[in-house]
Amino acid sequence: MAETPKDEMPKAYEAGRVEQKWYKFWLDKGYFTPRIDHKKKPFVIIMPPPNVTGELHIGHALTATLEDIMIRWHRMMGEPTLWLPGVDHAGIATQVVVEKMLAEEGVDRHKLGREKTQARIRQWAESRRQMIARQHQRLGASCDWSRERYTLDEGPSRAVRTAFVRLYEKGLIYRGERIINWCPRCATALSDLETDHKDIQGNLYYVRYPLEGSKEFITVATTRPETILGDTAVAVNPRDKRYKAMVGKKVILPAVRRAVPIIADEAVDPEFGTGAVKITPAHDPVDFEVAQRNDLPLVNILNPDVTMNGNAGKYAGLDRFKCREAILADLEKEGLLVKIEPYGHSVGHCMRCQTVIEPIASQQWFINTKPLAEPAIKAVTGGRISIIPERFTKVYLNWMENIRDWCISRQLWWGHRIPVWYCRDCGEVTVAVEEPKACGKCGSSKIEQDPDVLDTWFSSALWTHSTLGWPDDTGDLGYFYPTTVMETGYDILFFWVARMIMMGLEDTGDIPFSTVYLHGLLRDEKGEKMSKVRGNVVDPLDTIAKYGTDALRFALTSDISPGNDIKLTPSRLEAGRNFANKLWNATRFVVRSFEQDPDIEFKRDRITLEDRWILSRLSGTTASVTRLMANFQFGEAQRQLHDFLWGEFCDWYIEFAKIRLGSKERPSPLPVLVHTLETSLRLLHPFMPFVTEELWQNLKQRLPDGWLKTGSIMIAAYPQADKKAIDPQAERVMEAIIEIIHAVRNARAEHKVESNKWVEAQVYAGELTPAIAAYSPVIETLARARPVSFLESREEALTENVLALVLKSSEVIIPMESMVDPVAERKRLEQEIAQSRAEVTRLEARLKDKAFLTKAPPAVVSKERDKLAERKDRLERLKQSLDRLG
Ligand SMILES: [Zn+2]
Ligand SMILES: [Zn+2]
């Protein structure tokens, strides 16, 4: 591609024309696949696998951009660099989506059957998988597609079964009856993390339970009166004097007329409700524990679809909420409903479908997480894994130290089947990596696999090693594991990162990565979280079509810092697009100048002050950007590159160079122009890969053979700071010159000086004066000031009727009459003062108007107040200008 004829560069940058061409070029050249070199330490990121449920959203674009920045940077530094992409089958999330599609076709998954439903999900997931890969390519993600993995691939699936069997054999996986979160819509158990807790305004119902064989009552309070049907005790605190005499007696449950004991248990809070609480062990996690301590039976009252089951007596068959109404009506009738109080409390909802979950005691598979958490805590406290930003370390440790057993079985069809077989003849449980032919104990072939699948996060927890070949001892596992950085959103620190650390250590004996980098969540202009419901989502592909990929990447990483939320605004996207155009124009200028005058041989003894300045600034920027990248401060690194390229190279160095090229003076600025531009493009490449490649290739095909040796900027070396180029004196002088030009330009703009009019200026710059004076022709041209005179002492300066600009390292004095015709200026100022005064009067009147103050919304009133303050300030400044005119 670099050998194409030297076409003239088009006038404007067209991202759409360029991006796909370069992606294909990189892919065809195999640049994304690392070469294993045992003498070098690799840099490795395993990409957080997007769910196959849909298309990439803007959060994925952020992940891809940040990881690509790190990957491209390390690759350019010559490290064998692996970025391994993949996708997640996303068990429940995918099944819910496909179930909805089936429902629209009028198909029920239970009627369709497990096999056929799975086939439908598989087919759909496959189409999504391809789309996700294409979208990553549009984002410029330089990941190694030859190593792409899917959680349901044979390798990762065998890793899942192996990890399960090993944990089971160590006694860390067990099957037991526990309270789980049951989603009736999804018909599955959920982990605590998959449950959203929402504050609901409900009621607290006070219900009387008659004491057996007595006229006395004990009153309990509950938010779920239907669970009375599952009560197996009433509990009070052992120190609660009110109930001391009642402990050991029995109460008759209203509605079902079952007798249950009154017990004493420390867990009861005497301050809550009446101090006596009902115990429903099959439907409440705290009650479950009370029941275990006190040997109480479990009475499950719900069917899987949360209708009432046979234990509910006459209420059997009713929906849970219908049953609540029926029981309340009956209690009312019998005079057992004492009172109803409004009560705000938190209720669990299914994260996937937002149905109210029901705590139900059920047989499930669990991981005993405490023994896995211990080494995971040590890995972080001992410094082997660091979390960025640091404040999340505490959050991580707090969670790990209070970890609860993890319910890993799901009553779903989409996912890794639990590798457990039950014998129908002898009841033996066989746990095996490969499907057994017969029962391990009695040899019967009547064995059945557990119908459940594993929580999706179980396979995700193995992702860093299962993708590299574990449990086999592969070359990839040996070389690329432990990986280097795990980059993801802080919202999945527990779901995923914490579990990867536990399972990585458990399976391989080594940490899965040494750095966790957590990025923030994306928000819109107003700081709102992006969501489909709010209608403020930004589609990455639409944005790319409108602004270009580099502009999107630029906007996503503008101002970004680890762990803090990010605002994506149209102005940032525009800034990204404008930056790409600015670079395009700068390169076009350099290329055309070079074609007219191909003298680019660089000789250090033939350079001028501004050359020394830009080379010094280039070196300083390189050092600073490198330091920032190493500290994961990508937003600040990008900002410094932007400011250097736009604010110093384009705005000043190129302007100076134009004057030199125009006068054909020697030395030519071209060698420095080419060198600075080419180096800057390499510095910027990890952030904006497409435009930098296009521009770099344009330079390459015009420069003499051998100047740019690699076939692509993406495999060229990342620049290193040239310490010899640091030149503080050149920087001081150039900064002073720029400041002077800048100040004169501002003064001209403020006084509305016609562009064809020259103003006069006197400059005093102390010891810098001689160095600056050498640049008076340039200052004259760029500031449109003539003559510019340089003063040897401040005393020489004019004092009457002047504008005196006090700058950082100089003073600039401009005679007012050189800027303005005093008579015309006085007239203009007087007119503006009159106008401004009228506005102030009008605003003041408005803000005294009672009708306005009472009727207008506070925001409008405060806006008017701001406006008044602003106008008053302007009026004051106009008056000062008039005074200065004398
Ligand atoms: Zn659900
Ligand atoms: Zn058997």
CSV table of C-alpha atoms in Angstrom, one decimal, residues 438-638:
chain,number,residue,atom,x,y,z
A,438,ALA,CA,-22.1,-46.3,34.1
A,439,CYS,CA,-22.5,-45.7,37.8
A,440,GLY,CA,-19.1,-45.7,39.5
A,441,LYS,CA,-20.4,-47.7,42.4
A,442,CYS,CA,-23.0,-50.3,41.1
A,443,GLY,CA,-22.2,-50.3,37.4
A,444,SER,CA,-25.8,-49.5,36.5
A,445,SER,CA,-26.2,-47.6,33.2
A,446,LYS,CA,-29.2,-45.9,34.5
A,447,ILE,CA,-27.5,-42.7,35.3
A,448,GLU,CA,-28.8,-39.2,34.7
A,449,GLN,CA,-26.9,-35.9,34.5
A,450,ASP,CA,-27.9,-33.1,36.8
A,451,PRO,CA,-30.4,-31.0,34.7
A,452,ASP,CA,-29.0,-27.6,35.9
A,453,VAL,CA,-26.3,-25.5,34.4
A,454,LEU,CA,-23.6,-23.4,36.0
A,455,ASP,CA,-23.8,-19.7,36.8
A,456,THR,CA,-22.2,-17.9,33.8
A,457,TRP,CA,-19.7,-16.3,36.1
A,458,PHE,CA,-18.3,-19.7,36.9
A,459,SER,CA,-16.8,-19.9,33.4
A,460,SER,CA,-15.9,-16.2,33.5
A,461,ALA,CA,-14.0,-16.8,36.6
A,462,LEU,CA,-11.6,-19.1,34.7
A,463,TRP,CA,-11.3,-16.8,31.7
A,464,THR,CA,-7.7,-15.7,32.2
A,465,HIS,CA,-6.4,-19.3,32.2
A,466,SER,CA,-9.0,-21.3,30.3
A,467,THR,CA,-8.4,-19.1,27.2
A,468,LEU,CA,-4.7,-19.9,27.3
A,469,GLY,CA,-5.3,-23.7,27.3
A,470,TRP,CA,-5.6,-24.6,31.0
A,471,PRO,CA,-5.9,-27.4,32.3
A,472,ASP,CA,-3.4,-28.4,29.6
A,473,ASP,CA,0.1,-27.2,30.1
A,474,THR,CA,0.2,-25.3,26.8
A,475,GLY,CA,2.9,-23.1,25.4
A,476,ASP,CA,0.5,-20.1,25.6
A,477,LEU,CA,-0.3,-20.8,29.3
A,478,GLY,CA,3.4,-21.1,30.1
A,479,TYR,CA,4.4,-17.9,28.3
A,480,PHE,CA,1.4,-15.5,28.6
A,481,TYR,CA,0.1,-16.5,32.1
A,482,PRO,CA,-0.1,-14.6,34.6
A,483,THR,CA,-1.4,-11.9,32.3
A,484,THR,CA,-0.5,-8.3,32.9
A,485,VAL,CA,-3.6,-6.0,33.1
A,486,MET,CA,-7.2,-6.7,33.7
A,487,GLU,CA,-9.1,-3.7,32.5
A,488,THR,CA,-12.9,-3.5,33.2
A,489,GLY,CA,-15.6,-1.4,34.7
A,490,TYR,CA,-15.8,-1.0,38.5
A,491,ASP,CA,-19.4,-2.3,38.4
A,492,ILE,CA,-18.2,-5.9,37.9
A,493,LEU,CA,-15.4,-5.9,40.5
A,494,PHE,CA,-17.2,-8.6,42.6
A,495,PHE,CA,-19.0,-10.5,39.8
A,496,TRP,CA,-15.9,-11.0,37.9
A,497,VAL,CA,-12.5,-9.6,39.0
A,498,ALA,CA,-12.7,-11.0,42.5
A,499,ARG,CA,-13.8,-14.4,41.3
A,500,MET,CA,-11.0,-14.5,38.7
A,501,ILE,CA,-8.5,-13.9,41.4
A,502,MET,CA,-9.9,-16.7,43.5
A,503,MET,CA,-10.1,-19.2,40.7
A,504,GLY,CA,-6.9,-18.2,39.0
A,505,LEU,CA,-5.0,-18.8,42.3
A,506,GLU,CA,-6.9,-22.0,43.0
A,507,ASP,CA,-6.4,-23.6,39.5
A,508,THR,CA,-2.9,-22.4,38.6
A,509,GLY,CA,-1.3,-21.5,41.9
A,510,ASP,CA,-0.5,-18.1,40.5
A,511,ILE,CA,-2.3,-14.8,40.2
A,512,PRO,CA,-4.3,-14.2,37.0
A,513,PHE,CA,-3.0,-10.7,36.4
A,514,SER,CA,-0.8,-8.2,38.3
A,515,THR,CA,-2.8,-5.0,37.7
A,516,VAL,CA,-6.5,-4.4,37.8
A,517,TYR,CA,-7.5,-1.2,36.1
A,518,LEU,CA,-11.1,-0.1,36.7
A,519,HIS,CA,-12.7,2.5,34.5
A,520,GLY,CA,-15.8,4.5,35.3
A,521,LEU,CA,-19.2,4.4,33.9
A,522,LEU,CA,-20.2,6.5,30.9
A,523,ARG,CA,-22.7,9.2,31.4
A,524,ASP,CA,-24.4,11.7,29.1
A,525,GLU,CA,-23.9,15.5,29.0
A,526,LYS,CA,-26.0,16.0,32.1
A,527,GLY,CA,-24.2,13.3,34.0
A,528,GLU,CA,-27.0,10.8,33.7
A,529,LYS,CA,-26.1,7.1,33.3
A,530,MET,CA,-26.8,5.9,29.8
A,531,SER,CA,-29.7,3.6,29.4
A,532,LYS,CA,-32.2,2.5,26.9
A,533,VAL,CA,-35.0,3.6,29.2
A,534,ARG,CA,-33.7,7.2,29.4
A,535,GLY,CA,-33.2,7.2,25.7
A,536,ASN,CA,-29.7,8.8,26.0
A,537,VAL,CA,-27.7,5.8,24.7
A,538,VAL,CA,-25.0,6.6,22.1
A,539,ASP,CA,-24.6,3.9,19.4
A,540,PRO,CA,-20.9,3.5,18.7
A,541,LEU,CA,-21.5,2.6,15.0
A,542,ASP,CA,-23.7,5.6,14.4
A,543,THR,CA,-21.1,7.8,16.1
A,544,ILE,CA,-18.3,6.3,14.0
A,545,ALA,CA,-20.2,6.9,10.8
A,546,LYS,CA,-20.7,10.6,11.8
A,547,TYR,CA,-17.4,11.5,13.4
A,548,GLY,CA,-14.9,8.7,12.6
A,549,THR,CA,-13.5,6.0,14.9
A,550,ASP,CA,-10.5,8.2,16.0
A,551,ALA,CA,-12.9,11.0,17.1
A,552,LEU,CA,-15.0,8.6,19.1
A,553,ARG,CA,-11.9,7.1,20.8
A,554,PHE,CA,-10.6,10.6,21.5
A,555,ALA,CA,-13.9,11.6,23.0
A,556,LEU,CA,-14.1,8.5,25.2
A,557,THR,CA,-10.7,9.1,26.7
A,558,SER,CA,-10.9,12.9,27.0
A,559,ASP,CA,-10.4,13.8,30.6
A,560,ILE,CA,-10.6,10.1,31.7
A,561,SER,CA,-9.1,9.1,35.0
A,562,PRO,CA,-9.2,5.6,36.6
A,563,GLY,CA,-12.5,4.8,38.4
A,564,ASN,CA,-14.2,8.1,37.7
A,565,ASP,CA,-17.3,8.3,35.5
A,566,ILE,CA,-17.0,9.7,32.1
A,567,LYS,CA,-19.1,12.2,30.3
A,568,LEU,CA,-19.5,11.6,26.5
A,569,THR,CA,-20.7,14.9,24.9
A,570,PRO,CA,-21.1,16.0,21.3
A,571,SER,CA,-18.5,18.7,21.9
A,572,ARG,CA,-15.9,16.1,22.7
A,573,LEU,CA,-16.7,14.2,19.6
A,574,GLU,CA,-16.4,17.3,17.6
A,575,ALA,CA,-13.1,18.1,19.3
A,576,GLY,CA,-11.9,14.7,18.3
A,577,ARG,CA,-12.9,15.2,14.7
A,578,ASN,CA,-11.4,18.7,14.6
A,579,PHE,CA,-8.1,17.3,16.0
A,580,ALA,CA,-7.9,14.7,13.2
A,581,ASN,CA,-8.6,17.5,10.6
A,582,LYS,CA,-5.9,19.7,12.2
A,583,LEU,CA,-3.3,16.9,11.9
A,584,TRP,CA,-4.4,16.3,8.4
A,585,ASN,CA,-3.9,19.9,7.4
A,586,ALA,CA,-0.5,20.1,9.2
A,587,THR,CA,0.7,17.0,7.4
A,588,ARG,CA,-0.6,18.3,4.1
A,589,PHE,CA,1.4,21.5,4.6
A,590,VAL,CA,4.5,19.5,5.5
A,591,VAL,CA,4.1,17.2,2.5
A,592,ARG,CA,3.6,20.0,0.0
A,593,SER,CA,6.5,22.1,1.4
A,594,PHE,CA,8.7,19.0,1.1
A,595,GLU,CA,7.7,18.4,-2.5
A,596,GLN,CA,8.7,22.0,-3.3
A,597,ASP,CA,12.0,21.8,-1.4
A,598,PRO,CA,13.2,18.3,-0.6
A,599,ASP,CA,16.1,19.3,1.6
A,600,ILE,CA,15.3,17.5,4.8
A,601,GLU,CA,18.8,16.6,6.0
A,602,PHE,CA,18.9,17.3,9.6
A,603,LYS,CA,22.0,19.0,11.0
A,604,ARG,CA,22.0,19.9,14.7
A,605,ASP,CA,24.4,22.8,14.2
A,606,ARG,CA,22.1,24.3,11.6
A,607,ILE,CA,19.0,25.0,13.7
A,608,THR,CA,17.4,28.1,14.9
A,609,LEU,CA,15.8,29.1,18.2
A,610,GLU,CA,12.3,28.0,17.3
A,611,ASP,CA,13.7,24.6,16.1
A,612,ARG,CA,15.5,24.2,19.4
A,613,TRP,CA,12.3,25.1,21.1
A,614,ILE,CA,10.0,22.7,19.3
A,615,LEU,CA,12.5,19.8,19.7
A,616,SER,CA,12.8,20.6,23.4
A,617,ARG,CA,9.1,20.6,23.8
A,618,LEU,CA,8.8,17.4,21.8
A,619,SER,CA,11.3,15.7,24.1
A,620,GLY,CA,9.5,17.1,27.2
A,621,THR,CA,6.1,15.9,25.9
A,622,THR,CA,7.5,12.5,25.0
A,623,ALA,CA,8.9,12.0,28.6
A,624,SER,CA,5.7,13.2,30.2
A,625,VAL,CA,3.4,11.2,28.0
A,626,THR,CA,5.4,8.0,28.6
A,627,ARG,CA,5.3,8.6,32.4
A,628,LEU,CA,1.6,9.2,32.3
A,629,MET,CA,0.9,6.0,30.2
A,630,ALA,CA,2.9,4.0,32.7
A,631,ASN,CA,0.7,5.3,35.5
A,632,PHE,CA,-2.5,4.6,33.5
A,633,GLN,CA,-3.3,8.4,33.2
A,634,PHE,CA,-4.4,8.0,29.6
A,635,GLY,CA,-6.7,11.1,29.6
A,636,GLU,CA,-3.9,13.4,30.7
A,637,ALA,CA,-1.5,11.8,28.3
A,638,GLN,CA,-3.9,12.4,25.4
